[in-house]
Tab-separated table of C-alpha atoms and ligand atoms in Angstrom:
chain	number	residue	atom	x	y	z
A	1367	UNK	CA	14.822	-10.551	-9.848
A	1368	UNK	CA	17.927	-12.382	-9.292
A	1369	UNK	CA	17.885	-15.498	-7.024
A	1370	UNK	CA	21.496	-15.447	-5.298
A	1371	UNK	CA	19.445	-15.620	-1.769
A	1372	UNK	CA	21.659	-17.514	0.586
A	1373	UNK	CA	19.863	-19.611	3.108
A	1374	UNK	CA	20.760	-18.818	6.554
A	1375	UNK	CA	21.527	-22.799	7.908
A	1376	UNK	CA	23.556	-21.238	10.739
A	1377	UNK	CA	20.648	-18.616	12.277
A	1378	UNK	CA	22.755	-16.250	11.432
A	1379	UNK	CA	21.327	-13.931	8.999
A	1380	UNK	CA	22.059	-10.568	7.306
A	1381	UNK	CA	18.262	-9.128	8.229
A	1382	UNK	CA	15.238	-9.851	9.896
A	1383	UNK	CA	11.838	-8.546	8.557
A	1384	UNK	CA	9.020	-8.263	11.118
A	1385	UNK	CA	5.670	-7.760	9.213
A	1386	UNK	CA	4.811	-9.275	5.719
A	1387	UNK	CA	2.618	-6.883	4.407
A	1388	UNK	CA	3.179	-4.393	1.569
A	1389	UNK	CA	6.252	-2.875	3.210
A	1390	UNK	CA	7.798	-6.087	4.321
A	1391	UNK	CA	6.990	-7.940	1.219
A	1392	UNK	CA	8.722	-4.748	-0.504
A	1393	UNK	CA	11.349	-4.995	1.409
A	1394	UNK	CA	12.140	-8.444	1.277
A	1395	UNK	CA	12.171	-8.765	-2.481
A	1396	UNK	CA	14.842	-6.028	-2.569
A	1397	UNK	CA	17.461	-7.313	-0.273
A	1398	UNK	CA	16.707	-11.029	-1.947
A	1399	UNK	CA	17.998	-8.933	-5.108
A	1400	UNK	CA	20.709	-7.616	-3.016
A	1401	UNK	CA	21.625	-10.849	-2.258
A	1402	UNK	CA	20.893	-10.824	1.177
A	1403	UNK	CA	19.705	-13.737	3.323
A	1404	UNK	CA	16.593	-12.580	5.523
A	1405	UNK	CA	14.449	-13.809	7.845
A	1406	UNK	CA	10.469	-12.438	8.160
A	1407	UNK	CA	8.284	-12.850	10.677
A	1408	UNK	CA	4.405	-12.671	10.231
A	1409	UNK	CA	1.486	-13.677	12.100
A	1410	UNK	CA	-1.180	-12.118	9.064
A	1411	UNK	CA	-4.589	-11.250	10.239
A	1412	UNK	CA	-7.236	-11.028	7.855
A	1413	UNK	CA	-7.888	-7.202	7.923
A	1414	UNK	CA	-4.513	-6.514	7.656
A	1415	UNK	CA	-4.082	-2.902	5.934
A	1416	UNK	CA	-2.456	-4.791	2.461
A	1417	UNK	CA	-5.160	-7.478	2.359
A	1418	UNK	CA	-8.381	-5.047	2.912
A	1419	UNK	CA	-6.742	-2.828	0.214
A	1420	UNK	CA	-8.307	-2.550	-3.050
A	1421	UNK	CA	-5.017	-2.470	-4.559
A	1422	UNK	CA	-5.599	1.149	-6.441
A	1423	UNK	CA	-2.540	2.823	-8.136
A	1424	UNK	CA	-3.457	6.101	-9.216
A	1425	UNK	CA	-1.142	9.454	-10.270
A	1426	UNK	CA	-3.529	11.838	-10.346
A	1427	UNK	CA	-5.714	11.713	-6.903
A	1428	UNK	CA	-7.458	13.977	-4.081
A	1429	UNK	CA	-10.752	15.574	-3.778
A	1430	UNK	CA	-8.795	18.397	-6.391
A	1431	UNK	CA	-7.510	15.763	-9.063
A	1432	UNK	CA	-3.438	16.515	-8.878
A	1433	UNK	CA	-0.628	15.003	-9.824
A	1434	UNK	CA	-0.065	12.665	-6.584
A	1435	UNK	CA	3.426	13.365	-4.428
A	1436	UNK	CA	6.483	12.002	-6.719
A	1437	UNK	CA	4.163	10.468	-9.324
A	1438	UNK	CA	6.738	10.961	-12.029
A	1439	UNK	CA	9.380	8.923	-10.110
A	1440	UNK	CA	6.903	6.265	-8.286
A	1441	UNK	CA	4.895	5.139	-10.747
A	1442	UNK	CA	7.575	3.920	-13.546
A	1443	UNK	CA	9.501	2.428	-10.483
A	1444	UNK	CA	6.034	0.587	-9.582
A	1445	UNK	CA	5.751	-0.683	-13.354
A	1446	UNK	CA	8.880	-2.189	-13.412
A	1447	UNK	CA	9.075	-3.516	-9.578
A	1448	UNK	CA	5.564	-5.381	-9.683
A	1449	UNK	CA	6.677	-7.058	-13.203
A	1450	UNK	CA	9.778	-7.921	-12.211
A	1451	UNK	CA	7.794	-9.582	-9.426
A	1452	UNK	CA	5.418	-11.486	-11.426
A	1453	UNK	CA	8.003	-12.895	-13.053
A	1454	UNK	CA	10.359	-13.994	-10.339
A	1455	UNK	CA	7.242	-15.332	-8.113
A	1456	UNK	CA	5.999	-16.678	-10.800
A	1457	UNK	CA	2.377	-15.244	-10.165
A	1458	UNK	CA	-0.180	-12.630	-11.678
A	1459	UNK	CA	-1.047	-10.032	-9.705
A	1460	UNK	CA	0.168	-6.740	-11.820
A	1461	UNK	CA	-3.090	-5.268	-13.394
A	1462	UNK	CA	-2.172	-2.226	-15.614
A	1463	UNK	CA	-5.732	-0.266	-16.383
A	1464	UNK	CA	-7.668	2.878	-17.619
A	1465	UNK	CA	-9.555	4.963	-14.818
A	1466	UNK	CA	-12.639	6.500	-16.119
A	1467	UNK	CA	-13.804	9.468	-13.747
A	1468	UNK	CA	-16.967	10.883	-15.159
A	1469	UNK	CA	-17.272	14.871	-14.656
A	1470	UNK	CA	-20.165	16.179	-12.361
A	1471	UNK	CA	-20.623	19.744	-14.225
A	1472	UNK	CA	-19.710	21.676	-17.571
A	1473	UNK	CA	-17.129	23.872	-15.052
A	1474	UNK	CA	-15.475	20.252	-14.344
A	1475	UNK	CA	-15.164	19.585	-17.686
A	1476	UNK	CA	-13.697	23.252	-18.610
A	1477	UNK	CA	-11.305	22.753	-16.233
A	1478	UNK	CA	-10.033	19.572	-17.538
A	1479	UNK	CA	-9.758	21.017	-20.879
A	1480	UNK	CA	-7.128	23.352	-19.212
A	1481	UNK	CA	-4.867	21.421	-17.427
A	1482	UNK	CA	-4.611	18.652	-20.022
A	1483	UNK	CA	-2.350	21.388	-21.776
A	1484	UNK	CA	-0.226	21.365	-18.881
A	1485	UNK	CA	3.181	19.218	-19.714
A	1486	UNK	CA	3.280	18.125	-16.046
A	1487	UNK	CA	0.162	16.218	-16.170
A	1488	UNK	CA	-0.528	15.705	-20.085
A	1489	UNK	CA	1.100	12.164	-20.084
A	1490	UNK	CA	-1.118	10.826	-17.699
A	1491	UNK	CA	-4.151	11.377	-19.370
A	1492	UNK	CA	-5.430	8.794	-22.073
A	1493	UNK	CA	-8.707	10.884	-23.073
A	1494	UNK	CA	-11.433	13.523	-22.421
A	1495	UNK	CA	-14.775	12.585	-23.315
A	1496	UNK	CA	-17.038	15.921	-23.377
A	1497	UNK	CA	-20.128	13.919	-23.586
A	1498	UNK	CA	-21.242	11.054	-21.693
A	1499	UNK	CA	-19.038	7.644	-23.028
A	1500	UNK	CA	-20.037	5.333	-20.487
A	1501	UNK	CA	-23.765	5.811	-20.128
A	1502	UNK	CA	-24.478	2.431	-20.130
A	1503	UNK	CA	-22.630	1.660	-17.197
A	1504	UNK	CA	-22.267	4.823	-14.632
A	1505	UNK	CA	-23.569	8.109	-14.767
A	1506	UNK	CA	-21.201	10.291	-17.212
A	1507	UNK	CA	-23.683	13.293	-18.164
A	1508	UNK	CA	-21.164	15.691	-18.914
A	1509	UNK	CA	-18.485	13.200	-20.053
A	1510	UNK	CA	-15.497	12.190	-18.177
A	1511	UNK	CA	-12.051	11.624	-17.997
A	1512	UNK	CA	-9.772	8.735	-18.596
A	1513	UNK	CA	-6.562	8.763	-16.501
A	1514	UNK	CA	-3.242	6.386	-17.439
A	1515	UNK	CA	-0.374	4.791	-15.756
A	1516	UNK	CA	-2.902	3.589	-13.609
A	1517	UNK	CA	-4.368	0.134	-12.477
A	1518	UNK	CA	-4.396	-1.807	-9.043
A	1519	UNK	CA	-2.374	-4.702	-7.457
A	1520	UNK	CA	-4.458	-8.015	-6.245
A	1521	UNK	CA	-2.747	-7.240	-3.018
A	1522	UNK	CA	-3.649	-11.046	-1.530
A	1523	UNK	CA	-2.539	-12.668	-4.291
A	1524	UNK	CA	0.754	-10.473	-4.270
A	1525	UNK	CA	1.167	-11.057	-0.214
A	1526	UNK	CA	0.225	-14.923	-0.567
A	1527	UNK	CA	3.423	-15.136	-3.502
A	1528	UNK	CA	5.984	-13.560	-1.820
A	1529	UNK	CA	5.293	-15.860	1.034
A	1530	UNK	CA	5.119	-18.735	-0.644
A	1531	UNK	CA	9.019	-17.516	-1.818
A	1532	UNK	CA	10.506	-16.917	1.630
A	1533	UNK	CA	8.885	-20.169	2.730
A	1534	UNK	CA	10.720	-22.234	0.467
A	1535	UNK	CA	13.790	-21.153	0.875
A	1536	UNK	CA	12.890	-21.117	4.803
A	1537	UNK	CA	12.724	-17.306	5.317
A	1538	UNK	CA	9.243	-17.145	6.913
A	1539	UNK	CA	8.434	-17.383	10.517
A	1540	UNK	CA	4.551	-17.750	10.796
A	1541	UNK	CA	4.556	-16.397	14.503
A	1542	UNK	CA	3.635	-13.197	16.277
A	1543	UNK	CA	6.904	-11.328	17.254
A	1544	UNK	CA	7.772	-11.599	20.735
A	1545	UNK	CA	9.135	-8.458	21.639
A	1546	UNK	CA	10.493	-9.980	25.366
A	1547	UNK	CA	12.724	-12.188	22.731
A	1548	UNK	CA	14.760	-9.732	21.246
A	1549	UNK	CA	17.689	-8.802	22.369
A	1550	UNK	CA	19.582	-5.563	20.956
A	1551	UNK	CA	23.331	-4.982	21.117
A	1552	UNK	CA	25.752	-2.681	19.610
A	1553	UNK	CA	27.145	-5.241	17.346
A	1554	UNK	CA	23.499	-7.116	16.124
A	1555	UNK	CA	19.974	-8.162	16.934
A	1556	UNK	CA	19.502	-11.600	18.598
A	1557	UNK	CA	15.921	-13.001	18.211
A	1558	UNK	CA	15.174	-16.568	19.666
A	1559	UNK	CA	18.153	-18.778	18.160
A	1560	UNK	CA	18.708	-15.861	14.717
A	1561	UNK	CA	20.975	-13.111	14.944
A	1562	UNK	CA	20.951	-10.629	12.361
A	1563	UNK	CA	22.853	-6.939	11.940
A	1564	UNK	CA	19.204	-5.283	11.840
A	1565	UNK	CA	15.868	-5.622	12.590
A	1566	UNK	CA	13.750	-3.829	9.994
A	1567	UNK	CA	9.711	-3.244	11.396
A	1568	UNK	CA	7.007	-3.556	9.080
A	1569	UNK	CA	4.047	-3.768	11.333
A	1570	UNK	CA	1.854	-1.362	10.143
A	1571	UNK	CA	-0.728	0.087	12.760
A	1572	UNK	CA	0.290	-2.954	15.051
A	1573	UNK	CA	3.741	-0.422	15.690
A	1574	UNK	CA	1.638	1.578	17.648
A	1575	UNK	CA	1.250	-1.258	20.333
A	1576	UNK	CA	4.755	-1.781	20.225
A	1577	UNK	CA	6.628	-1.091	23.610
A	1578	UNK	CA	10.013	-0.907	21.670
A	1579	UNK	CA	8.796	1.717	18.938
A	1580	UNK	CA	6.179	3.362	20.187
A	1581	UNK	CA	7.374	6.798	19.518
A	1582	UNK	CA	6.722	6.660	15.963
A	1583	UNK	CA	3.933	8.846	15.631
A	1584	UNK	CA	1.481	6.570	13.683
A	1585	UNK	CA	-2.005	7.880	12.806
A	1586	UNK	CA	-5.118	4.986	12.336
A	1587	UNK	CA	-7.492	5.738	9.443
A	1588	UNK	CA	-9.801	2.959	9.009
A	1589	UNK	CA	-11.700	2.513	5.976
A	1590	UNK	CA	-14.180	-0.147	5.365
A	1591	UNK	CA	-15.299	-1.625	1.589
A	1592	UNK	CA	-17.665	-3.645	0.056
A	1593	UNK	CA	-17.902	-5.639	-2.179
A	1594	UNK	CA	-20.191	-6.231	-5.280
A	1595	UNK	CA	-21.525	-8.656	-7.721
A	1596	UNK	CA	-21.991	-7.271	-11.414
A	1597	UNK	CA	-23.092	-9.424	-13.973
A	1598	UNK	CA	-22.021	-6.781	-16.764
A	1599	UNK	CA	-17.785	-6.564	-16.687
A	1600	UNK	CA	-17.141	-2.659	-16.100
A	1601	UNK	CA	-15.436	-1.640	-19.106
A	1602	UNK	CA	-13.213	0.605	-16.794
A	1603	UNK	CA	-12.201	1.183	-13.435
A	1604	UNK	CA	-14.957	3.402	-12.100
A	1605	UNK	CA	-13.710	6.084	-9.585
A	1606	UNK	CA	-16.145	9.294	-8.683
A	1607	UNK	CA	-16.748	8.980	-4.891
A	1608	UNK	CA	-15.833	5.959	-4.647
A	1609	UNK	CA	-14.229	3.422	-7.149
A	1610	UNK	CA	-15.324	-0.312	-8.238
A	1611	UNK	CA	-12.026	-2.732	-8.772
A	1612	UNK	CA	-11.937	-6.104	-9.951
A	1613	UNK	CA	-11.631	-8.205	-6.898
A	1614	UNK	CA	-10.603	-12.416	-5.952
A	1615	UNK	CA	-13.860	-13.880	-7.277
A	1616	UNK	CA	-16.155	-14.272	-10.680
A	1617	UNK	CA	-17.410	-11.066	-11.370
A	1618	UNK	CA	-16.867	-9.475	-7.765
A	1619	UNK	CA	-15.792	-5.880	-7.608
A	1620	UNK	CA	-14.238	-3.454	-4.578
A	1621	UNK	CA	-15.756	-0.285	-3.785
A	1622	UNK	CA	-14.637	1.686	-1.630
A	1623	UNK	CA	-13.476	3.584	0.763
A	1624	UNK	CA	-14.676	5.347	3.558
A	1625	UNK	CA	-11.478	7.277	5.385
A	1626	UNK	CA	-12.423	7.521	9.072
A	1627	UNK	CA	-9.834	8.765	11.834
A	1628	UNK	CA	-12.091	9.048	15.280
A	1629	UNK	CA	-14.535	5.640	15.288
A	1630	UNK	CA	-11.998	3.147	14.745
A	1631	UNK	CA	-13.502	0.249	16.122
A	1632	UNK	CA	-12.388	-3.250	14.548
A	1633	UNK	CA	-15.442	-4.387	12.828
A	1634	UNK	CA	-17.169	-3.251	9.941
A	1635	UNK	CA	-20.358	-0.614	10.569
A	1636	UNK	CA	-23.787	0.487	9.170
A	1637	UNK	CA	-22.548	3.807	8.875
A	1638	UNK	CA	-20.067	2.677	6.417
A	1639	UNK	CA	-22.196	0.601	4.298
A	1640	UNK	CA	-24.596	3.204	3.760
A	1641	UNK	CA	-21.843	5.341	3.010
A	1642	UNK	CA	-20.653	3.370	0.659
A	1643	UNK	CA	-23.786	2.755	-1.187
A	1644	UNK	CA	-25.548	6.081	-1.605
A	1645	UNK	CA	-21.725	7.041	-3.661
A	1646	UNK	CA	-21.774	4.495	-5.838
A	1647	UNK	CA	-25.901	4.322	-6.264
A	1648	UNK	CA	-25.039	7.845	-7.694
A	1649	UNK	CA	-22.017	6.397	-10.026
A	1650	UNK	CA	-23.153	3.213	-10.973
A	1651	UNK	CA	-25.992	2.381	-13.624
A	1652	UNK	CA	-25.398	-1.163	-13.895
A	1653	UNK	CA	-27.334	-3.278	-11.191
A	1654	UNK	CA	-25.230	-5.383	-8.834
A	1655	UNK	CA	-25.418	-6.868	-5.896
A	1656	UNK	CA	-24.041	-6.616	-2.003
A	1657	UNK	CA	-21.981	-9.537	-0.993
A	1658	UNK	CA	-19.668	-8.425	1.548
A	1659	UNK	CA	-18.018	-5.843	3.544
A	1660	UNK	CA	-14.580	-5.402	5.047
A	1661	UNK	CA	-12.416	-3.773	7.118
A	1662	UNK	CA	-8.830	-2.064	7.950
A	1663	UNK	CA	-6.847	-0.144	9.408
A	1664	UNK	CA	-4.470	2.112	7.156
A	1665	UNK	CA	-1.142	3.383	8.838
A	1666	UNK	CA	-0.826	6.971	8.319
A	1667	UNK	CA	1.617	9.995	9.518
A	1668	UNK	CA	1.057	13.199	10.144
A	1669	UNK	CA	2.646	14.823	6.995
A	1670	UNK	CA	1.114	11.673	5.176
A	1671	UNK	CA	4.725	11.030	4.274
A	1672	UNK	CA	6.166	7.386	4.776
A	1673	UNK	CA	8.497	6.837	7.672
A	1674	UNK	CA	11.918	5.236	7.115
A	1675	UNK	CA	15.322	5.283	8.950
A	1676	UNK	CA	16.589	4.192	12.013
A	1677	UNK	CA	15.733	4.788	15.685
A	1678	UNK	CA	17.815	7.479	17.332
A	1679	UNK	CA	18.832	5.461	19.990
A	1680	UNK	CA	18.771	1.801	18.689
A	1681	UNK	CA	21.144	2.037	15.300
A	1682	UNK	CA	20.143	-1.307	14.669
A	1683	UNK	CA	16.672	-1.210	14.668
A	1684	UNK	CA	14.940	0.283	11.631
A	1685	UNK	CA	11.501	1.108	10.294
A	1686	UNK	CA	9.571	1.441	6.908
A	1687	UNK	CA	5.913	2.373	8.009
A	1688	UNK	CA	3.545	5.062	7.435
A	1689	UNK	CA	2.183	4.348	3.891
A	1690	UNK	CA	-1.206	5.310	4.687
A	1691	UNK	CA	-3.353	5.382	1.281
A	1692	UNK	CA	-0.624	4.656	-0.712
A	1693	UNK	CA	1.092	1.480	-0.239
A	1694	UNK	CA	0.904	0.032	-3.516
A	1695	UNK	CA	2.474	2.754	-5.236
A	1696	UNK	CA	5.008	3.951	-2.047
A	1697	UNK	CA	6.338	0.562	-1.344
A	1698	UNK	CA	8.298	-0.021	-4.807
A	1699	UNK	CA	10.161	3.130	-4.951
A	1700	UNK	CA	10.952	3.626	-0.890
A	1701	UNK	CA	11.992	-0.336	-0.576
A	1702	UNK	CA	14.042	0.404	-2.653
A	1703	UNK	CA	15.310	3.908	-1.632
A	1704	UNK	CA	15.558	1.997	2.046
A	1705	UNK	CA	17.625	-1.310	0.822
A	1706	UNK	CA	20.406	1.202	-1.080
A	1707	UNK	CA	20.443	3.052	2.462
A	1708	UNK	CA	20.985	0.015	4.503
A	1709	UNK	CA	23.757	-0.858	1.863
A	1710	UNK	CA	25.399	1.962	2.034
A	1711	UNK	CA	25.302	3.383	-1.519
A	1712	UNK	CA	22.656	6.522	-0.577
A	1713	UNK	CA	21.081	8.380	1.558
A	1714	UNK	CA	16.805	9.027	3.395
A	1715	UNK	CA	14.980	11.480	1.299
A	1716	UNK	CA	14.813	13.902	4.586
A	1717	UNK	CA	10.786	13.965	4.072
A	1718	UNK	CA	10.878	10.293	4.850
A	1719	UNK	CA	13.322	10.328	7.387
A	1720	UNK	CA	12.117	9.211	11.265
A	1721	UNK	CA	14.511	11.611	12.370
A	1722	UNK	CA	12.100	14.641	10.927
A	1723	UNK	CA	9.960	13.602	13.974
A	1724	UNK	CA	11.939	15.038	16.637
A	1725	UNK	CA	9.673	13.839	19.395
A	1726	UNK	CA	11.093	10.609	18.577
A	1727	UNK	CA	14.685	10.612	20.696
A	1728	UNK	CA	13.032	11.351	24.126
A	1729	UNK	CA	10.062	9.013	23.628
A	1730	UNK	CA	12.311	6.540	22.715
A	1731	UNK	CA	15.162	7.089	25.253
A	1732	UNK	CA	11.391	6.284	27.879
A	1733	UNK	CA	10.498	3.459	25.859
A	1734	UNK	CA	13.526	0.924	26.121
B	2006	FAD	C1	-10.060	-0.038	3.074
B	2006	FAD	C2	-8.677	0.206	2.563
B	2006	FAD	C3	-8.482	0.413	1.218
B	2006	FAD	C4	-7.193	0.673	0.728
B	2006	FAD	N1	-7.031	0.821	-0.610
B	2006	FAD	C5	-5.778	1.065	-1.093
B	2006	FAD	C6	-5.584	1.194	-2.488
B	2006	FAD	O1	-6.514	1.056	-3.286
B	2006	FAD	N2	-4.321	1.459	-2.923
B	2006	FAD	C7	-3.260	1.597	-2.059
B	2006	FAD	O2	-2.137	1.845	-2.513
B	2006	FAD	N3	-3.428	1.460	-0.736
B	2006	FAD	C8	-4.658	1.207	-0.227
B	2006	FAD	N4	-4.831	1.061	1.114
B	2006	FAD	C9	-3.673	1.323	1.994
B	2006	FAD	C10	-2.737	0.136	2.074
B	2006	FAD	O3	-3.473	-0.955	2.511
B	2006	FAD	C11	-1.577	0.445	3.042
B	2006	FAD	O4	-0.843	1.558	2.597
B	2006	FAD	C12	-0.591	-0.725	3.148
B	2006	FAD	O5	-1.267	-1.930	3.096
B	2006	FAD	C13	0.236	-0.681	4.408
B	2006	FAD	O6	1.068	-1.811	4.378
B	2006	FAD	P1	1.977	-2.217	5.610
B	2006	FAD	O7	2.778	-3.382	5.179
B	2006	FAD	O8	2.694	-1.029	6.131
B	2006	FAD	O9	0.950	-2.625	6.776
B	2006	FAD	P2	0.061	-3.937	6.989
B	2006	FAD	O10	-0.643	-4.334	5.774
B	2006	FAD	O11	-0.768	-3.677	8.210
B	2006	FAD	O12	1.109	-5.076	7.309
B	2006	FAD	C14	1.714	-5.222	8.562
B	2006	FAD	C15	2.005	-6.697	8.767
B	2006	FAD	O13	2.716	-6.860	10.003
B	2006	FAD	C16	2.182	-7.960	10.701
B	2006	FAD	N5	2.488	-7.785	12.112
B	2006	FAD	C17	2.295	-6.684	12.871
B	2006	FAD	N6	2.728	-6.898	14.127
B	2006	FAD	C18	3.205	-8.158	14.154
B	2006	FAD	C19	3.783	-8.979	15.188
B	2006	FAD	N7	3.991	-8.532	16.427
B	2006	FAD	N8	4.132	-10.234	14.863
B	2006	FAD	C20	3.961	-10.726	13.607
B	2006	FAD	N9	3.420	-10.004	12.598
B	2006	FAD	C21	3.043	-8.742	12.877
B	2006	FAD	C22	0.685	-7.907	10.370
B	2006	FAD	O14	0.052	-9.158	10.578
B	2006	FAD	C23	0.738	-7.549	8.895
B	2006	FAD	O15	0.843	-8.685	8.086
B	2006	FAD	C24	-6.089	0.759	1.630
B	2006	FAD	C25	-6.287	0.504	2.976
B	2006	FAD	C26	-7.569	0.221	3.453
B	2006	FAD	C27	-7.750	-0.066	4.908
C-alpha cells in the first residue's frame, strides 16, 4: 500500500473511523491508500467480534457445502488485500491453507463426485479422497474433501498491526467514543477539537447501544470457542462440525463455533463447551487438551448481508457493519467497494445498501 497519509497537525481531518476492528481496520487501510488523513477511535475489549474470531476464510460453506455469496469476487480481492497488508505493516498474519472436510456417508461422497464437475465450483476444490486420507488424525471413513482458496487470518495479530500504523503516524484515539461530543452539521463532523467531512461507524454489536444509530437493525449471534493443545501439528485445517485453526500460542488450536441468537449473555457457558466437545470428540483422533474458552458477539443482519451507506437523515454520518460470520473475507472487498463510494468514483451494491432497510428513516428521524 502506498504511504502518502498526511498527518492531520491542524485537527482537521478528511475522516474519522470509530471502531478498529475488522471493518475499521479495513477501512482505514483503504483511505490511507487513498491518501486520506484519518482519525480512529477505539476503546478494544477483549471479546471483541474480530479478536474472538478464528480468522476462517472459506468459499464453499453452510450446513449444504455451496459456493459462499460473491466467492468468485471476494476471495481474490481478500488474497491480494491481506498481502498487500503484510507487506505495508510489515507483519504476518495472511495464512493461505487446505481445508480437509472428511465425508460422513458413501451418499456424501457421491455427491461430491457430482458437483466437482460443475465449472462454478471446480476451481475451488484441491482433491477428493474416496477413502479415508487422514485417519491418523480425524475420523475420514469414507474419505473427504479438500477445499482451496481457503485459509484464516490471525485476526489479533492483524488488529494489533494496523494499530500500531495509525499510532505512529498519530491516527489512533485509544478512548471510548463519546457520543454527547459529536457534533453534526451540514458542512462536517466536529468531535472534541477534530473536524472531519464524515464520520464512518465501525462498532460492531456496540451500534446497537448507540443513541445516534440505533435504527440499524443489527442482529447478536454469539458464539463461544475453545481452544486446544495438540502435540501432533494437524496436517490440515479440520472442519466437520466444527473446525480446529492454528491459534497465538505453541501448538494451540481454535475450535469452534457455536452460533447462538437467544442466550446471549457475556460470558462463556457449559452449554457451549460441551457443545463444542462432543463435535470435535467425533472429528478428532488425535488427543489434545482443553486450555481455554472464549467468547463474542458476531454482528449480523437480517438478510446476513453487510450494511454500508449513509444515514438517511445525517449525510455525513456513515456505516460499514453487519459482517456477521464473515468478516475476514467481507471486509477486503466492501472497504473497498465503500472507500470508491465515499470518493466518488462508484456506487452501494443495493444488497448492501442501509437504505434497503426502510425502517431506517423514521427510526432515525426519533433517534437524533
Ligand atoms: C466465536 C466467533 C468466531 C468467528 N469466526 C470467524 C471466522 O472464522 N471467520 C470470519 O470471517 N469471521 C468470524 N467471526 C465473525 C467476525 O468476528 C466478524 O464478522 C467481525 O469481527 C466483525 O468485525 P467488526 O469490525 O464489524 O466488529 P468488532 O470486531 O466488534 O469491532 C468493533 C470495534 O468497535 C469498537 N467500539 C465499539 N463501540 C465503541 C465506542 N463507543 N468507542 C470506542 N470503540 C468502540 C470495539 O471495541 C471494537 O474494537 C467470528 C465471530 C465469533 C464471535
Amino acid at each position: 500500500m502506498s504511504s502518502n497519509f498526511q498527518s492531520h497537525i491542524n485537527n482537521s481531518i478528511d475522516y474519522i473511523i470509530v471502531g478498529q476492528g475488522l471493518a475499521g481496520s479495513a477501512v482505514a487501510m483503504r483511505l490511507i491508500e487513498a491518501g486520506k488523513s484519518i482519525l480512529v477511535i477505539d476503546q478494544p475489549s477483549k471479546n471483541r467480534s474480530s479478536a474472538i474470531a478464528a480468522g476462517l476464510f472459506n468459499p464453499i460453506t453452510g450446513k449444504l457445502m455451496t459456493k459462499t455469496w460473491l466467492a468468485d469476487l471476494l476471495f481474490p480481492e481478500l488474497h491480494q488485500f491481506y498481502t498487500n497488508a503484510e507487506q505495508y505493516l510489515d507483519g504476518r498474519f495472511y495464512f493461505p491453507h487446505t481445508i480437509y472436510r472428511p465425508f460422513i456417508s458413501i451418499e456424501e461422497q457421491n455427491e461430491w463426485m457430482g458437483k466437482s464437475e460443475n465449472a462454478a465450483i471446480a476451481g475451488y476444490i484441491e482433491a477428493i479422497y474416496l477413502n479415508s486420507n487422514y485417519g491418523h488424525q480425524v475420523h475420514d471413513p469414507y474419505g473427504g474433501i479438500v477445499l482451496k482458496q481457503c485459509g484464516y487470518l490471525d485476526t489479533n495479530v492483524f488488529l494489533e498491526k494496523v494499530r500500531t500504523k495509525l499510532d505512529s503516524t498519530n491516527s489512533f484515539l485509544n478512548e471510548s467514543f463519546d457520543e454527547d461530543s459529536l457534533i453534526i452539521t451540514d458542512e462536517n463532523v466536529q468531535y472534541k477539537n477534530f473536524t472531519a467531512s464524515k464520520i464512518i461507524f465501525c462498532t460492531g454489536i456496540a451500534q446497537l447501544k448507540s443513541r445516534l444509530v440505533s435504527g440499524v437493525p443489527l442482529r447478536p449471534l454469539k458464539g463461544e470457542t475453545l481452544l486446544i493443545q495438540i502435540a501432533e501439528n494437524p496436517e490440515q485445517i479440520y472442519n466437520r462440525g466444527v473446525f480446529i485453526v492454528s491459534a497465538a500460542g505453541k501448538n494451540q488450536f481454535r475450535v469452534g463455533s457455536t452460533y447462538e441468537s437467544r442466550e446471549l449473555t457475556e460470558s462463556i457457558t457449559e452449554a457451549g463447551r460441551k457443545e463444542l466437545q462432543q463435535k470435535l470428540d467425533d472429528l478428532l483422533v488425535l488427543p489434545y487438551q482443553l486450555v481455554g474458552q472464549d467468547w463474542g458477539i458476531r454482528p449480523t443482519s437480517p438478510d446476513r448481508k453487510p450494511m454500508l451507506g449513509v444515514l438517511p437523515t445525517m449525510e455525513n454520518v456513515v456505516i460499514f457493519n453487519g459482517l456477521g460470520t464473515k468478516g475476514v473475507s467481507l471486509a477486503p472487498y466492501f472497504s473497498k467497494q465503500l472507500v470508491a463510494w465515499l470518493l466518488g468514483s462508484s456506487k452501494l451494491q443495493p444488497e448492501v445498501n442501509i437504505s434497503r432497510f426502510k425502517s431506517l428513516s423514521s427510526k432515525f428521524r426519533e433517534a437524533v
